[in-house]
Coordinates of C-alpha atoms in Angstrom, one line a residue:
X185 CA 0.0 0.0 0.0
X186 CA 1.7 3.0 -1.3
X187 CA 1.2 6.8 0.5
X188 CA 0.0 9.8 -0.9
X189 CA 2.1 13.2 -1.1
X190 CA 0.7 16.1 -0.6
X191 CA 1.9 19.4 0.1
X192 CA 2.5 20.9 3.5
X193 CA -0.4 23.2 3.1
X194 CA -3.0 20.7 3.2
X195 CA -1.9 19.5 6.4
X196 CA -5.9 20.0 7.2
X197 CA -7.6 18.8 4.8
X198 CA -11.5 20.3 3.9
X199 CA -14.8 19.1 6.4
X200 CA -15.8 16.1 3.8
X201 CA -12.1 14.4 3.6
X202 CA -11.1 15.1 7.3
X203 CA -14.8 13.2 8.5
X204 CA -13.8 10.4 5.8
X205 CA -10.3 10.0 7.3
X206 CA -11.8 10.2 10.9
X207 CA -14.4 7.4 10.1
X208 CA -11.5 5.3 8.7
X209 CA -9.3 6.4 11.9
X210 CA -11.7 5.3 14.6
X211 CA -11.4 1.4 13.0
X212 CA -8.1 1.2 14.2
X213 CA -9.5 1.1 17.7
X214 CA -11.8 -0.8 16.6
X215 CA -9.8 -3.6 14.9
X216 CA -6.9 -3.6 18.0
X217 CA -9.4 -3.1 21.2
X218 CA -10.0 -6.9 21.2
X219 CA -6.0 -8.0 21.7
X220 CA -5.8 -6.2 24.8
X221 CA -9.4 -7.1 26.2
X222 CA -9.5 -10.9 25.0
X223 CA -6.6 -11.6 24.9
X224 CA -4.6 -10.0 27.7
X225 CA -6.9 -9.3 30.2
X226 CA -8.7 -12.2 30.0
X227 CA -7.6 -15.3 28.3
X228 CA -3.7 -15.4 27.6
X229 CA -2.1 -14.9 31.4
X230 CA -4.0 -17.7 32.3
X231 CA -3.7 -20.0 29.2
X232 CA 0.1 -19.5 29.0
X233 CA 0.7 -19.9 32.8
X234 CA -1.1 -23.3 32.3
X235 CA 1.1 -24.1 29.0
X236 CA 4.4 -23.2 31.2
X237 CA 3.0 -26.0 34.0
X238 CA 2.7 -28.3 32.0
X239 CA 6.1 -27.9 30.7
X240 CA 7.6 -27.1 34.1
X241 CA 10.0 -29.4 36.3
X242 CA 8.9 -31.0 39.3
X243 CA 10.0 -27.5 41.3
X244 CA 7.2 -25.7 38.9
X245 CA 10.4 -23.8 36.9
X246 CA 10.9 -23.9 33.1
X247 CA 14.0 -22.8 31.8
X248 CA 14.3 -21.1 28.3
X249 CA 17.8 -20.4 27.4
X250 CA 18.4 -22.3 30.7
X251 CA 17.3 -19.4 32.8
X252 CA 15.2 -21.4 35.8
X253 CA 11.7 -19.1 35.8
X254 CA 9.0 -20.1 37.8
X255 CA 5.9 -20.9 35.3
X256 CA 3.8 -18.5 37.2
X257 CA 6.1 -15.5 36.1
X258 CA 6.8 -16.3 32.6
X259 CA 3.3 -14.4 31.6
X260 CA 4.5 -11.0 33.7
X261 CA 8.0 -11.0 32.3
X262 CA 7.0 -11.7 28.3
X263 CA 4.9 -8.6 28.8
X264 CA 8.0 -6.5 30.2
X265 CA 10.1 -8.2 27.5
X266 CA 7.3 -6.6 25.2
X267 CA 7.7 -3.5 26.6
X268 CA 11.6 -3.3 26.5
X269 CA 11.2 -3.7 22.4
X270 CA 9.2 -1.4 22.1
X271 CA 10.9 1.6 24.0
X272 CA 13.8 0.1 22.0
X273 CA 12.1 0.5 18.3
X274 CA 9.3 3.3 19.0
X275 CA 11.1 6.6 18.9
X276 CA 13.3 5.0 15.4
X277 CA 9.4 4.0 14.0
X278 CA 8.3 7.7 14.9
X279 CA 11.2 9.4 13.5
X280 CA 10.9 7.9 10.4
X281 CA 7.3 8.4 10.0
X282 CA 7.9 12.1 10.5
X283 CA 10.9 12.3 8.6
X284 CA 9.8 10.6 5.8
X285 CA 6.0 11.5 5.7
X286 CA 5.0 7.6 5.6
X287 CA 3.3 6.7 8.5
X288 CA 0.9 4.4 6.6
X289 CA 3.3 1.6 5.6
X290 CA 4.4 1.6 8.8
X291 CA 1.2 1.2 10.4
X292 CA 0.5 -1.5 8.0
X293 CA 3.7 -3.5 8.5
X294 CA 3.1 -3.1 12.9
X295 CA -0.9 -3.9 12.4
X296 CA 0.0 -7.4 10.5
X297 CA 2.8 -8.1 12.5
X298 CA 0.9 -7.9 15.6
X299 CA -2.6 -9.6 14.3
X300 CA -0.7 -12.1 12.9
X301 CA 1.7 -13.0 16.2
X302 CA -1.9 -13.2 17.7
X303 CA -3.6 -15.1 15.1
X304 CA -0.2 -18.1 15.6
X305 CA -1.4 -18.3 19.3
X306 CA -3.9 -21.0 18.1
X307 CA -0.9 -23.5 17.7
X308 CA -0.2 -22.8 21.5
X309 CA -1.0 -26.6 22.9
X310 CA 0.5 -29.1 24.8
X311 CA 3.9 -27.6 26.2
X312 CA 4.6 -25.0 23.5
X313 CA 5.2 -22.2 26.5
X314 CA 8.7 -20.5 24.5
X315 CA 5.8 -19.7 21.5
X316 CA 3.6 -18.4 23.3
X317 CA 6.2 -16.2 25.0
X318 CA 7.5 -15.4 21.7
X319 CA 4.0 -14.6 20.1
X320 CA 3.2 -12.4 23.1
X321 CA 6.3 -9.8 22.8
X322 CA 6.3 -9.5 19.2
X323 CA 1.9 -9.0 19.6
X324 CA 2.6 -6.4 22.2
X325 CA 5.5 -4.7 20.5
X326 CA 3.5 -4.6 17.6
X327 CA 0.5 -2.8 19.5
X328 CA 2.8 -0.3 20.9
X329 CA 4.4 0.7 17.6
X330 CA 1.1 0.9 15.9
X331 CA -0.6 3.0 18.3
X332 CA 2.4 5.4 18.3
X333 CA 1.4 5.7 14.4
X334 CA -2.2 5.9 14.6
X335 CA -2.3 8.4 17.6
X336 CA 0.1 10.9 15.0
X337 CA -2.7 11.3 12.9
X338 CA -5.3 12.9 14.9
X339 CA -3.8 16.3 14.7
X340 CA -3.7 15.5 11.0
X341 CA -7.7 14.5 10.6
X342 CA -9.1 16.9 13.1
X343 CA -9.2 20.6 13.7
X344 CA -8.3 21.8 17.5
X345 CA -11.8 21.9 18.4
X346 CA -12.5 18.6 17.1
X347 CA -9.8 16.6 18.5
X348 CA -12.0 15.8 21.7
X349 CA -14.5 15.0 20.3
X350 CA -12.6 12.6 17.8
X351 CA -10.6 11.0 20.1
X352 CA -13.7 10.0 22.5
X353 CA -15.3 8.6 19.3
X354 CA -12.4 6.5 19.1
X355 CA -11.7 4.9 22.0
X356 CA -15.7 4.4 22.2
X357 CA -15.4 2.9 19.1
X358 CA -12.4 0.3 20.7
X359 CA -14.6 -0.7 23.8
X360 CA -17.4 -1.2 21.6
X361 CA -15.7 -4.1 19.5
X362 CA -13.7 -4.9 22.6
X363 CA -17.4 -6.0 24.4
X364 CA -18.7 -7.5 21.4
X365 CA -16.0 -9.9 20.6
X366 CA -15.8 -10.4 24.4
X367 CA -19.3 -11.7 24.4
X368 CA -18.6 -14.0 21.8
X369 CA -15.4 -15.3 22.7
X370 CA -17.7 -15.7 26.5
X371 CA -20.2 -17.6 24.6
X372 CA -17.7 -20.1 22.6
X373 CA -15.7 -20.4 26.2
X374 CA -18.3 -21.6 28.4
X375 CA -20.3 -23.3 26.4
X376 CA -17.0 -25.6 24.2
X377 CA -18.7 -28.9 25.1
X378 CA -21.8 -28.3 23.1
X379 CA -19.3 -27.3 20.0
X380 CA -17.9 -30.8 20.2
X381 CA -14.5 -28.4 21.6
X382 CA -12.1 -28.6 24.5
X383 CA -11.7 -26.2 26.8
X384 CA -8.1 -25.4 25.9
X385 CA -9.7 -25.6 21.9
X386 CA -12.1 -23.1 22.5
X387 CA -9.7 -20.6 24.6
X388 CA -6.7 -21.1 21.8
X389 CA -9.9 -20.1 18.9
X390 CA -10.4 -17.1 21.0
X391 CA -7.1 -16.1 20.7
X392 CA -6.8 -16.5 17.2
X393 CA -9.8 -14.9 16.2
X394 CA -8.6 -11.7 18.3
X395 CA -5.8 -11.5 15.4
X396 CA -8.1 -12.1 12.6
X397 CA -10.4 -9.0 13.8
X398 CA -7.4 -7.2 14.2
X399 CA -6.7 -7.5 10.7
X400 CA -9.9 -7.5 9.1
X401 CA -10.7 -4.2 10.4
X402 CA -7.5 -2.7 10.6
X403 CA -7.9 -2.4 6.1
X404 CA -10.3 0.1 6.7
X405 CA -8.1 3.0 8.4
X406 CA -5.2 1.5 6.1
X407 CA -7.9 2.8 2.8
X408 CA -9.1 5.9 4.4
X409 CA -6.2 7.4 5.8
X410 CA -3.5 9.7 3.8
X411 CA 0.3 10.2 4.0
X412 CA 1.0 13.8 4.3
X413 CA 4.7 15.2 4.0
X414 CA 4.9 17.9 6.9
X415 CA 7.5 20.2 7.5
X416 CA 9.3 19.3 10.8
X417 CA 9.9 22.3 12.9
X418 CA 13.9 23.4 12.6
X419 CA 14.8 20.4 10.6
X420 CA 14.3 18.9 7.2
X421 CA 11.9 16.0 5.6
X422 CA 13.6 13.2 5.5
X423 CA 16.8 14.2 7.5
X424 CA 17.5 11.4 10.0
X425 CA 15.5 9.2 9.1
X426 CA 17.5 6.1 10.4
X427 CA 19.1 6.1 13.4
X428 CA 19.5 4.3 16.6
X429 CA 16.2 4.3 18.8
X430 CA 17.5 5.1 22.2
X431 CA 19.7 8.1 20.4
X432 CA 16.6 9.4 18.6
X433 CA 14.6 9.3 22.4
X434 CA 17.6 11.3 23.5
X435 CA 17.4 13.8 20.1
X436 CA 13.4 14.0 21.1
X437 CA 13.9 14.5 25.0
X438 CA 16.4 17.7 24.1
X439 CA 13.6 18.9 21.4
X440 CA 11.1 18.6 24.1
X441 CA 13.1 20.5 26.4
X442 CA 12.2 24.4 24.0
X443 CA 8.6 23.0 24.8
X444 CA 9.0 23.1 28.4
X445 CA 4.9 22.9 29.1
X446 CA 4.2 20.1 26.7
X447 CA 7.0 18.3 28.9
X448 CA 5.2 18.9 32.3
X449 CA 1.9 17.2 31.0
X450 CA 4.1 14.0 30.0
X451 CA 5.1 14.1 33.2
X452 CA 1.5 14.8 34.9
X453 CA 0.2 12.0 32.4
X454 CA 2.9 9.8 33.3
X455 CA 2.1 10.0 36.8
X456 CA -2.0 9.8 36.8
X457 CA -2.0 7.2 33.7
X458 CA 0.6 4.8 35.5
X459 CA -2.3 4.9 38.8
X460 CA -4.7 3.9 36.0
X461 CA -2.9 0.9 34.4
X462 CA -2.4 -0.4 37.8
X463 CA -6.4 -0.4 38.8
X464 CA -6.9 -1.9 35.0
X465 CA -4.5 -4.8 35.5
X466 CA -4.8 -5.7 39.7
X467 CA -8.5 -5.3 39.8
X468 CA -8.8 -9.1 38.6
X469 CA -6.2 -9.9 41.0
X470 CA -7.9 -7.5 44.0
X471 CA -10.8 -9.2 43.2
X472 CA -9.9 -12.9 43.2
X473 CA -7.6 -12.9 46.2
X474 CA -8.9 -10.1 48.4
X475 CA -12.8 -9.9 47.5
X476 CA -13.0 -14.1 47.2
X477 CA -14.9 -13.2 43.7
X478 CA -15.5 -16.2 41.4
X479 CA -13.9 -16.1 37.4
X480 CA -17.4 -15.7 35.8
X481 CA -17.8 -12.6 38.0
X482 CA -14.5 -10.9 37.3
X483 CA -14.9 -11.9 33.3
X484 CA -18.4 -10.0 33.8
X485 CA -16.9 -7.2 35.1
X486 CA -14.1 -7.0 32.3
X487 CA -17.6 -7.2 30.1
X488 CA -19.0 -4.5 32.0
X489 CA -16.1 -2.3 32.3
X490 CA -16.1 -2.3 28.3
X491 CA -20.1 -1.4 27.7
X492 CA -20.1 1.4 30.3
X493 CA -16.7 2.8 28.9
X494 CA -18.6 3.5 25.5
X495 CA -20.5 5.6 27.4
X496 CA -18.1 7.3 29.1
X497 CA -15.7 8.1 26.3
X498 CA -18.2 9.9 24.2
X499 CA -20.3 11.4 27.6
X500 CA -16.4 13.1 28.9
X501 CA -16.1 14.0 25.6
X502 CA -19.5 16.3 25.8
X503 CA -18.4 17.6 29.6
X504 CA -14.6 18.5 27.4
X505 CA -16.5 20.8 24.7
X506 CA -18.5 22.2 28.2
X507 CA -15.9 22.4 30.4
X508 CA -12.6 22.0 28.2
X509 CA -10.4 18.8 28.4
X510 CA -8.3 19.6 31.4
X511 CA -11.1 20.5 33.8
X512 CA -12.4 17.1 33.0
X513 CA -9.6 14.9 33.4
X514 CA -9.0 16.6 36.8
X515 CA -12.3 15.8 37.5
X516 CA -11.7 12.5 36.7
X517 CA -8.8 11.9 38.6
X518 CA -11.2 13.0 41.6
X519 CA -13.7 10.0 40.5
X520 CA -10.4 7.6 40.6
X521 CA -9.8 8.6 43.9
X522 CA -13.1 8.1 44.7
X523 CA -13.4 4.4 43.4
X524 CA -9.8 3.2 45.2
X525 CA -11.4 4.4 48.4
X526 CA -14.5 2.5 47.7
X527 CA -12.2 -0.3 47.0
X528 CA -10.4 -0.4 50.0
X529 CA -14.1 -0.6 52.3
X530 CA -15.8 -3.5 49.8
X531 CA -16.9 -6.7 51.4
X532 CA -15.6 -9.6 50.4
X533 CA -17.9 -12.0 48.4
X534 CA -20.0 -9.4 47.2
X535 CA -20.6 -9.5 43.5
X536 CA -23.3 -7.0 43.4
X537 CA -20.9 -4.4 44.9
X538 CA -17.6 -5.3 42.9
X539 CA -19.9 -5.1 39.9
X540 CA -20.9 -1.0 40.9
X541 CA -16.9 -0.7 41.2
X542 CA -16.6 -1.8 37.6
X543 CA -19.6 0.3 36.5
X544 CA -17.8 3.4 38.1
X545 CA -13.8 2.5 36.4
X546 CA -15.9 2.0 32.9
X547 CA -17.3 5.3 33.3
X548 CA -14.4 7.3 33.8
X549 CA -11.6 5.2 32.1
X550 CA -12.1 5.8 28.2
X551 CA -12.9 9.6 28.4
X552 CA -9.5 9.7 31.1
X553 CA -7.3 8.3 28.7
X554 CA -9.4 10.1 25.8
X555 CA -8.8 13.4 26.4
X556 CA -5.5 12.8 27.7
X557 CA -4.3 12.1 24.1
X558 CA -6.4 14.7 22.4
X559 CA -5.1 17.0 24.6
X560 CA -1.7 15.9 24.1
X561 CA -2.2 16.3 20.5
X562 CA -2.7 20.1 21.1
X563 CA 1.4 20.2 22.4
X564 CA 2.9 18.8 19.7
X565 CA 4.7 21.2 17.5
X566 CA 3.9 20.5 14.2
X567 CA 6.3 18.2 11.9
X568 CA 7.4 16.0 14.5
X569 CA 3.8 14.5 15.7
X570 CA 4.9 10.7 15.4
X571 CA 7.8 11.6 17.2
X572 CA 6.4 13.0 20.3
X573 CA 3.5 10.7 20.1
X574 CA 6.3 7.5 20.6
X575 CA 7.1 9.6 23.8
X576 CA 3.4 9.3 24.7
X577 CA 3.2 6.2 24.0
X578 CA 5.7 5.1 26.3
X579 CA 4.5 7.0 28.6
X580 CA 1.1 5.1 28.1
X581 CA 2.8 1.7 28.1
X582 CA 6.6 1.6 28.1
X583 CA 7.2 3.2 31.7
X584 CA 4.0 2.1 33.7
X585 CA 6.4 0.0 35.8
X586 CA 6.2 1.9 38.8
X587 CA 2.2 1.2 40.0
X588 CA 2.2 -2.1 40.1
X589 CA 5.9 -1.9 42.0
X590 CA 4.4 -0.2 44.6
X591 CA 0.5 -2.0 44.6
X592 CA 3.7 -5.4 45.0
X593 CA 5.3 -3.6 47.4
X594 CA 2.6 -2.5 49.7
X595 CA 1.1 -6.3 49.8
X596 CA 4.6 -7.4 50.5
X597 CA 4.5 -5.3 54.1
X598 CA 1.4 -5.2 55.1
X599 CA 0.1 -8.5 54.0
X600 CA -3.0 -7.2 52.7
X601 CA -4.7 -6.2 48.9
X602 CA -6.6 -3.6 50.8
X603 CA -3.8 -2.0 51.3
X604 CA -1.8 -2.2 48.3
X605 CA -5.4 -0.7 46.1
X606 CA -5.3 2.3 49.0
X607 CA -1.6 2.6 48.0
X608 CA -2.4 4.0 44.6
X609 CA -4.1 7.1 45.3
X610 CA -0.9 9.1 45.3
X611 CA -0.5 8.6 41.5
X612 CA -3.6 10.6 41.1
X613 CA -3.2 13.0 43.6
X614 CA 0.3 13.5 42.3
X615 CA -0.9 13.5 39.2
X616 CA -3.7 16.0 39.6
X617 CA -1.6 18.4 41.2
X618 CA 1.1 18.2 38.2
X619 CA -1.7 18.4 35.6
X620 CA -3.3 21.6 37.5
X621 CA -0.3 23.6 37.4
X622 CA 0.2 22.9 33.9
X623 CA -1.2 26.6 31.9
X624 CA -2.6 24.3 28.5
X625 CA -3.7 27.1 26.4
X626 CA 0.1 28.7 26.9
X627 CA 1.8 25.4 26.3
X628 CA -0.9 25.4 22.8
X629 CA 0.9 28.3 21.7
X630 CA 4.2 27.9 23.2
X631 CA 4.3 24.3 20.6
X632 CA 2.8 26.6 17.9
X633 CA -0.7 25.5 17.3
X634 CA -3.9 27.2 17.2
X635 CA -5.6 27.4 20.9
X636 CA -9.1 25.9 20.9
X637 CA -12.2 28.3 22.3
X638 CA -12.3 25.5 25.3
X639 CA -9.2 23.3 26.4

C-alpha cells in the first residue's frame, strides 16, 4: 500500500475528507481493542501460565535459554520483554514516520505483524510455553508501535476543536468491539462442550480470532487514511531518518526540552495514567484474592467495564466541549480517587458491589485516557507528531512500571490487597496536582498551534 504526497499546506484537509479520514481512523481502535481485552486481560495470562506448567520441572520452573523461571512469572515477564522492544524501536518507527512523511506503511507493517503473532497463538497446545512467550512480545510490540502511528494522525484528521470529540469517538469505538468480541469469545468459552470443543480448543480459537479482527478491520483506516509530508519544525523532511532508537529518544527529549509545558503534561500524564494501568491490570487480582470473587464474576466485570466505557468516552467527551479537556480529566482523577477508596471498604464476596466498582472504572476510564491524548495532540509542535506521540506512548505503556511496583510492594509489608489498592491514590493525587499547574492554552501556543475556544 503506497502513500499519498501532498503538500505541506493541506496539512488539514477540507470538512468532507477530514470526517472520511476520521471514520477510517476510529477502526483502528476498533480492529486492535479486542488483543488487549481478550486476549490480555482475559484469556492469555491464564492459558500460557497453564502451558508453562505443563512444561515445568517437578519444582514448577521452566527454563528457556536455561534461565530457571518459575511458570507463574513467565506471563509478567514476556509482557516487560514486550515492553523493552518497544521503547527500543518506538522513537526510530516515529522518527521515520515524520521524517519521511510515511506513516501508513508503517502502520501496515506493525498492524499485520501484531494480528498475525496473535492469530499463531492457536498453535499454543501441549507444552509449546517458549511460543507463546515469543508470540506475546512480538503482539505487544506490535500494539505499541502501531498506536504510536495511529495516535500521529489525529492532529492531522481533526481541527483543535475537534480533536475531543474525535478521540472520545475513538476509544468508544475500541470498547465497543472490545465487548462484542468479548461476548462471543464468552459464549464459545463456556459453552465448548456443546461445539464438540475442549476447553483449551475453545480458549486457543479465542485467541486467534482476536488476530483475525485485528486484521480484518484494521484495512479500513489503512484505505481511508493519507500520507501527508509535513515540514518538521527546525529540521528537514527526511533528514535522519535512520538512526539508533535510544539516540533518537535522547534527540526527542532535548527537542522537548524548548517545549517546556508540553513536557510537564508528560510528566503529569505519566504519573495519573501509571495509577490507571495499575487499577486496569490488579483489579482481577484484588478481586480474586482479596474480595473471594468467582472467574465468571470478574470476566463479567471486564464485560461491563467495556459497555459502560462506550458511554463514558463519548459522555467526557460532551463535559470537554463544556468544560474544556483539562477540567475534565481533573475531574476524573477525583472520581479515581473516589473508586480506590471505595475499594479499600468492599466486602468480600459481594458481587453485586464489585460489579458497581466496575460500572464506576468504565465510566471514567475511556474519556480519562481520551482526552488525555487529544489534549496531548494540542502540544505537539507540528512536523514532529509521530515523534512525540512514541514519547506518549511510552508514557502510556513503556514506563508504567512503577504502580504495580508499589501495589507489590505495599502487599509485600502489610500482607494485605486492601492496602496495596489504598496505596495508589498518590499517582492521582500526584498526578492531579502536576496536571493543574500545567497553563494548557500557553503550552498550545508555546508548541505553535492554534488554541481551541475551550481546552
Amino acid at each position: 500500500m503506497t502513500a499519498d504526497t501532498t503538500e505541506p499546506e493541506e496539512y488539514a484537509a477540507g470538512p468532507a475528507e477530514r470526517r472520511r479520514e476520521q471514520r477510517g481512523w476510529y477502526f483502528y481502535d476498533f480492529a486492535c481493542s479486542v488483543y488487549s481485552t481478550s486476549v490480555v486481560t482475559v484469556f492469555l495470562g491464564p492459558y500460557l501460565t497453564s502451558v508453562a506448567r505443563a512444561a515445568a520441572d517437578p519444582e514448577g520452573f521452566v527454563h528457556p535459554l536455561g534461565i530457571p523461571i518459575r511458570a507463574g512469572s513467565l506471563f509478567a515477564y514476556a509482557v516487560s520483554a514486550s515492553i523493552v522492544v518497544a521503547v527500543l524501536v518506538m522513537p526510530l518507527v516515529g522518527a521515520v514516520a515524520d521524517r519521511t512523511g510515511r506513516k501508513k506503511p508503517l502502520l501496515a507493517a506493525a498492524a499485520y505483524l501484531g494480528a498475525a503473532a496473535t492469530t499463531g497463538m492457536f498453535f499454543l497446545a501441549g507444552e509449546r510455553y517458549l511460543l507463546g512467550a515469543f508470540l506475546l512480545i512480538v503482539a505487544n510490540a506490535s500494539l505499541s508501535v502501531s498506536m504510536v502511528l495511529y495516535n500521529a494522525y489525529l492532529p492531522q484528521i481533526a481541527e483543535p476543536d475537534e480533536r475531543d470529540a474525535v478521540s472520545s469517538r475513538g476509544w468508544a469505538f475500541g470498547y465497543t468491539s472490545g465487548a462484542l468480541v468479548l461476548v462471543l469469545n464468552l459464549v464459545l468459552y463456556s459453552g465448548h462442550a456443546s461445539f464438540g470443543l475442549t476447553e483449551g480448543e475453545a480458549i486457543r480459537i479465542c485467541l486467534a480470532s482476536a488476530g483475525v479482527w485485528w486484521g480484518a478491520f484494521a484495512l479500513v483506516p489503512l484505505r481511508r487514511l493519507r500520507d501527508r509530508r509535513v515540514q518538521p519544525e527546525g529540521g528537514r523532511a527526511g533528514e535522519g531518518a535512520v538512526g539508533s532508537g535510544w539516540r533518537q529518544l535522547s534527540a526527542t527529549l532535548k527537542d522537548m526540552r524548548r517545549h517546556p509545558l508540553t513536557l510537564s503534561f508528560l510528566l503529569a500524564y505519566l504519573v495519573y495514567n501509571d495509577g490507571v494501568q495499575t487499577v486496569i491490570s490488579q483489579a482481577s487480582l484484588y478481586g480474586s484474592e482479596e474480595l473471594e470473587l468467582e472467574q465468571t464474576t470478574l470476566i463479567t466485570a471486564v464485560l461491563l467495564v467495556q459497555v459502560l466505557a462506550v458511554a463514558g468516552a463519548l459522555g467526557m467527551g460532551r463535559l470537554a466541549r463544556e468544560y474544556g479537556a483539562k477540567r475534565t480529566i481533573l475531574g476524573s482523577l477525583a472520581v479515581w480517587t473516589v473508586i480506590l477508596g471505595a475499594g479499600y471498604f468492599l466486602p468480600a464476596r459481594s458481587p453485586v458491589f464489585f460489579f458497581c466498582l466496575a460500572a464506576a472504572i468504565g465510566l471514567v476510564l475511556g474519556g480519562s485516557q481520551a482526552l488525555s491524548r487529544s489534549l496531548f495532540s494540542h502540544l505537539v509542535p507540528r512536523g514532529k507528531e509521530a515523534e512525540y506521540f512514541s514519547a506518549y506512548e511510552m508514557s502510556d505503556r513503556g514506563l508504567s512500571w512503577l504502580g504495580p511496583l508499589v501495589f507489590g510492594l505495599a502487599y509485600q509489608l502489610t500482607g494485605s490487597y486492601r492496602d496495596a489498592i489504598i496505596s495508589l491514590v498518590i499517582f492521582f493525587a500526584v498526578g492531579f496536582a502536576l496536571l493543574a499547574r500545567v497553563p494548557v492554552r500557553r503550552a498550545v501556543e508555546a508548541a505553535g498551534n492554534p488554541v481551541p475556544e475551550r481546552i
